[in-house]
Amino acid sequence: MVLTIGDGAFAYNPVIPSYDASNAYGLPLLVVVFNNRVYKSMNLDHRRFYPDGAAAGTGEWLGTDLRRLPRLANGVANARPELTVERGAGAVAVLDADRAPGPVALTAAAEEAVTRARTSGGAAVGVRRTVHTGAIGHYVSRIAEQGLIGIAFVAGMPNMGYTGAKGAGVATRPLAIAVPARSHATLLLDMATATIVLGRIRQAGANGTPLPEGAAATADGTPTTDPERAVMPLPLGGAKGSGMSLAFELLTSVLVGAPVFAAFHSEDPGGREHRQNALIIALDQAAFGEADAFTEAVDATLATLKGLPPADGAEGVHYPGERSAALGALRGAEGVPVAAKVWRELTERAATFGVPMPEVRG
C-alpha cells in the first residue's frame, strides 16, 4: 500500500498506529509525506481564536510538527535495547546503547558516571549508538541533584554549516554543564553550537518572518534571511562554533569508536543512518577540596551575580538555569499543561503498552 499525504494531515490522522499494524502483520506500507511545514489550518485557527496566545508569539503550532514523532514507530530506535557497559576500568567506561532512545541510554550513563565518581573523584562514561538524546541538560541535572558536577557532550548527524565549507558539514552539537548550589537553584548551562536551531527556521517559515542575519543558510551554504530558502543553521560565532562542533565529535563519536562525521561524508550509504554518541562526565567536588566550602562559594558567586545592577529595561540579572528551575517548581506544584490532542495520543499509546497515566488536575 502506498499513501501520499500532507504533513498536517499526517499528524491529524492515525498514520503512526498504522506503522505498528504494518509491523505486527508484515504488511508492506509506504507513506510519502509532503512536508511544507505550513500547517495552515492550525495556524489560522490559532490566530483567529487566540490572537494573543503563546503560539502567536513563538510560531509553535502545537500538534503538527513531524519532528516530534516517535522514532520507535519507524524502527530508528530500539524499543528493547540491551545496554552493555564495556571497558569498565576505574573511572572510565563505554556504554553501548544498542540504539536505545537517548533518555534511556543517557540516564543509564549518568547513573554509571555518578557511581564511579563516588569512588574515583571523577568519572567519564562514553555512550555509543543511541538516538535522539533530547535536552541533555536533563542528564547533567540528574547528576547535580546527587551533589556532583555534571558535564555532557553529544554528537549527531551533520545538519549545520561549517565555516569555509559548502553544505551541511557538522552537527549542532550540544553542551551542558550543571553545578549544584545550596541556597540557589542549580546552575544549568544547556546550549548548542549553532546560532539558531532548526525549529526556529521552520517557525519563521510558517510565520513568514525573516531570519536574523548570519543565522541560517541555503543548501550550498549561502547565508540567507529567507526562511523558505534556509535549510540549515550556521555555527555560533562562526569559526568558534564550527570548532566546538568538530571538537565534540572527537570527544564523543571518535572517542568511543563510532565516528559520525567521517562516515556521513564517505561513500558508504550506511554512514547516513541516524545515530548519536555522547560523553557524560561527573565530578565529585570533595575530591578537589572541602565539599561544603565549594557549595558556599558557588552560592556566593551566584549571589554576587544577582546583585549586579541590571541593564536598562532588564527585569533582573539571571544565571543559566535559574528561570527554568522556577518554571519547573511551578509545574511541579500545579501540574504540566498538555494540549487535549497530545493527551489523547499519550493515553492511546499508554493503553497499547499497559502504562498507567498520571492523575489529571483541573
C-alpha positions in Angstrom: 0.0 0.0 0.0 1.2 3.5 -0.9 -0.2 6.6 0.9 0.6 10.2 -0.2 -0.3 12.8 2.5 0.5 16.3 3.6 2.4 16.9 6.8 -0.7 18.4 8.6 -3.0 15.6 7.6 -0.2 13.1 8.6 -0.2 14.4 12.2 -4.0 14.5 12.4 -4.7 11.0 11.2 -3.9 7.6 12.6 -0.8 7.0 10.4 1.6 6.3 13.2 -0.5 3.5 14.7 -0.7 2.0 11.1 3.0 1.5 11.3 2.6 -0.7 14.3 -0.1 -2.7 12.5 2.1 -2.9 9.4 5.0 -4.2 11.5 2.8 -6.6 13.5 1.2 -8.3 10.5 4.0 -8.0 8.0 2.0 -5.6 5.7 4.0 -3.6 3.2 3.3 0.1 3.7 4.9 3.2 2.1 3.9 6.7 3.3 5.1 9.7 1.3 4.7 12.9 3.3 4.7 16.3 1.5 6.3 18.3 4.3 5.9 22.1 3.5 5.7 23.0 7.3 2.9 25.5 6.7 0.2 23.9 8.9 -2.3 26.5 7.6 -5.4 25.1 9.3 -3.8 25.1 12.7 -2.1 28.4 12.0 -5.3 30.2 11.1 -7.3 28.8 14.0 -4.7 29.8 16.5 -4.6 33.3 15.1 -8.4 33.5 14.9 -9.3 32.3 18.4 -6.1 33.1 20.3 -4.5 36.1 18.6 -2.5 37.0 21.7 -1.7 33.4 22.7 1.7 31.8 23.1 1.6 30.2 19.6 1.3 33.7 18.0 4.5 34.7 19.7 6.5 31.6 19.3 5.2 30.2 16.0 4.7 26.8 17.6 1.5 25.4 16.0 1.2 22.5 18.5 0.2 19.1 17.4 1.5 19.4 13.8 5.3 19.1 14.0 6.7 16.0 12.3 10.0 16.4 14.1 8.3 15.3 17.3 7.0 11.9 16.0 8.4 8.9 18.0 11.3 7.2 16.4 10.2 3.8 17.7 7.5 3.6 15.1 9.9 3.8 12.1 12.5 1.5 13.6 15.2 4.1 14.2 15.2 3.5 17.9 15.3 0.0 19.5 12.3 -0.5 21.8 14.0 -3.4 23.6 17.7 -2.5 23.8 20.4 -4.4 25.6 22.6 -1.8 27.3 26.1 -3.1 27.9 29.0 -1.4 29.8 32.3 -2.0 28.1 35.9 -1.2 29.0 34.7 -0.5 32.5 38.0 0.2 34.2 38.1 2.5 37.2 36.7 6.0 36.4 36.1 5.4 32.7 33.5 3.3 30.8 31.8 3.0 27.5 28.1 2.2 27.3 26.9 0.6 24.1 23.2 1.7 23.8 22.1 -0.8 21.2 20.2 2.1 19.5 18.2 2.8 22.7 16.3 6.1 22.8 18.5 8.8 24.2 16.6 9.2 27.5 17.2 5.5 28.3 20.9 5.5 27.3 22.0 8.8 28.8 20.1 8.3 32.0 21.9 5.0 32.5 25.2 6.6 31.6 24.7 9.5 34.1 24.0 7.0 36.9 27.1 5.0 35.9 29.2 8.1 36.0 27.9 9.1 39.4 28.6 5.7 40.8 32.2 5.7 39.5 32.8 9.3 40.6 31.8 8.4 44.2 34.9 6.2 44.4 37.3 7.8 41.9 36.5 11.5 42.5 35.5 11.9 38.8 34.3 9.7 36.0 33.6 9.8 32.3 31.2 7.5 30.5 31.0 7.4 26.7 27.8 6.4 25.0 27.8 4.7 21.7 24.9 4.1 19.3 22.0 5.9 20.8 19.3 8.0 19.0 17.6 11.3 19.7 19.1 12.3 23.0 16.8 15.2 23.6 17.6 18.0 26.0 20.9 16.9 27.5 20.6 19.4 30.4 18.2 16.8 31.9 21.0 14.3 32.4 23.6 16.6 34.0 20.8 17.9 36.2 20.3 14.4 37.5 24.0 14.3 38.4 23.7 17.7 40.1 20.7 16.5 42.1 23.1 14.0 43.7 25.5 16.7 44.7 28.1 16.3 41.9 29.0 18.4 38.9 27.7 17.1 35.6 29.1 17.8 32.1 27.8 16.3 28.8 28.6 16.5 25.1 26.6 14.9 22.3 27.4 14.4 18.6 24.9 13.6 15.9 24.2 13.8 12.2 25.6 16.8 10.3 22.9 19.4 9.9 24.8 22.7 10.3 27.2 24.6 8.1 31.0 24.6 8.8 32.8 27.9 8.3 34.6 27.9 4.9 32.8 24.7 3.6 29.7 24.3 1.4 26.6 22.4 2.6 26.0 20.7 5.9 29.4 20.0 7.4 28.9 19.3 11.1 26.1 18.9 13.6 24.6 21.4 16.0 26.3 19.5 18.9 25.1 20.4 22.4 27.0 21.0 25.6 25.5 21.0 29.1 27.0 21.8 32.5 25.3 21.6 35.8 26.8 22.9 39.1 24.9 22.3 42.3 24.4 25.0 45.0 22.8 25.1 48.4 20.6 28.2 48.6 20.3 28.8 44.9 18.9 26.7 42.1 21.4 24.6 40.2 23.4 26.5 37.6 22.5 24.7 34.3 24.1 25.7 31.0 22.5 23.9 28.1 23.5 25.2 24.7 24.2 24.2 21.1 27.0 25.2 18.7 24.5 26.8 16.2 23.4 30.4 16.1 19.7 29.3 15.7 18.1 25.9 16.0 16.3 24.2 13.1 12.9 24.6 14.7 13.3 28.4 14.7 13.9 28.3 10.9 10.7 26.3 10.4 8.7 28.7 12.7 9.9 31.7 10.7 8.8 30.0 7.5 5.4 29.3 9.0 5.1 32.9 10.2 6.6 34.5 7.1 9.1 36.4 9.1 12.8 36.9 8.1 15.6 35.2 9.9 18.4 37.1 11.7 21.5 38.0 9.6 24.1 35.2 9.7 21.8 32.7 11.4 21.0 30.3 8.6 22.0 29.2 5.1 20.8 27.6 1.9 21.7 24.0 0.9 25.0 25.2 -0.6 26.0 27.2 2.5 25.0 30.6 1.2 23.8 32.8 4.2 20.1 33.9 3.8 17.4 35.6 5.9 14.7 33.9 3.8 13.2 31.1 5.9 11.8 29.5 2.7 15.3 29.1 1.3 17.1 28.3 4.6 17.7 24.6 5.2 20.4 24.7 7.9 21.7 26.9 10.8 25.1 28.5 10.8 27.6 28.0 13.6 27.6 30.2 16.7 30.4 32.7 16.4 31.5 31.4 13.0 34.7 29.5 13.3 34.3 29.2 17.1 31.0 27.3 16.8 32.4 25.2 14.0 35.5 24.3 16.0 33.4 23.4 19.1 31.2 21.1 17.0 34.2 19.3 15.5 35.9 19.0 18.9 32.7 17.5 20.4 32.7 14.9 17.6 36.3 13.9 18.6 35.3 13.8 22.3 32.3 11.6 21.7 31.9 9.6 18.5 35.6 9.2 17.7 36.5 8.5 21.4 34.0 5.6 21.6 35.0 4.1 18.3 31.8 5.1 16.4 32.7 8.1 14.1 29.7 10.0 12.7 31.3 12.9 10.8 33.7 10.9 8.6 31.2 8.2 7.9 28.5 10.7 7.0 30.8 12.3 4.4 32.0 9.0 3.0 30.7 6.9 0.1 29.2 4.4 2.5 25.3 4.6 2.4 25.3 3.3 6.0 27.2 6.4 7.1 23.9 8.4 6.9 22.0 6.1 9.2 20.7 8.2 12.1 22.7 7.8 15.3 24.2 9.8 18.1 27.0 9.4 20.6 27.7 11.1 23.9 30.1 11.7 26.7 28.8 12.1 30.3 31.2 13.4 33.0 30.6 13.5 36.7 32.9 15.3 39.1 32.9 14.9 42.9 33.9 18.3 44.3 35.0 16.6 47.5 38.0 15.2 45.6 39.2 18.7 44.9 38.7 20.2 48.4 36.1 20.7 51.0 32.7 20.0 49.5 30.8 22.4 51.8 33.3 25.2 51.0 32.7 24.6 47.3 28.9 24.9 47.5 29.2 28.0 49.7 31.5 29.6 47.1 29.0 28.7 44.4 26.2 30.4 46.3 28.4 33.4 46.9 29.3 33.6 43.2 25.6 33.4 42.1 24.6 35.9 44.8 27.2 38.3 43.6 25.9 38.0 40.0 22.3 38.5 41.1 23.5 41.7 42.9 24.9 43.3 39.8 22.9 46.4 38.7 20.5 45.3 35.9 20.8 46.9 32.5 18.1 49.4 31.4 14.9 47.6 30.6 16.1 44.3 32.1 13.9 42.6 34.7 17.0 41.5 36.6 20.2 39.6 36.3 19.8 35.9 35.8 22.2 32.9 35.6 21.8 29.9 33.3 19.1 27.5 34.6 17.5 30.0 37.1 14.3 30.7 35.3 13.8 27.2 34.1 14.2 26.0 37.7 11.5 28.4 38.8 9.2 27.2 36.0 9.9 23.6 36.9 8.9 24.2 40.5 5.7 25.8 39.3 4.9 22.9 37.1 5.7 20.5 39.9 3.2 22.2 42.2 0.4 23.0 39.7 1.0 20.3 37.0 2.1 20.4 33.4 -0.4 21.8 30.9 -0.9 19.3 28.0 -2.9 20.0 24.8 -6.0 17.9 24.5 -4.8 16.2 21.3 -1.4 15.4 22.8 -3.1 13.9 25.9 -5.4 11.8 23.8 -2.4 10.4 21.9 -0.5 9.7 25.1 -3.5 7.9 26.5 -3.8 5.7 23.4 -0.1 4.9 23.5 -0.2 4.1 27.2 -3.1 1.8 26.7 -1.3 0.0 24.0 1.7 -0.7 26.3 -0.2 -1.1 29.5 1.3 2.0 31.1 -0.9 3.8 33.7 -1.5 7.5 33.0 -0.8 10.2 35.7 -3.6 12.0 37.5 -5.3 14.8 35.7 -5.7 18.1 37.6 -8.3 20.8 36.7 
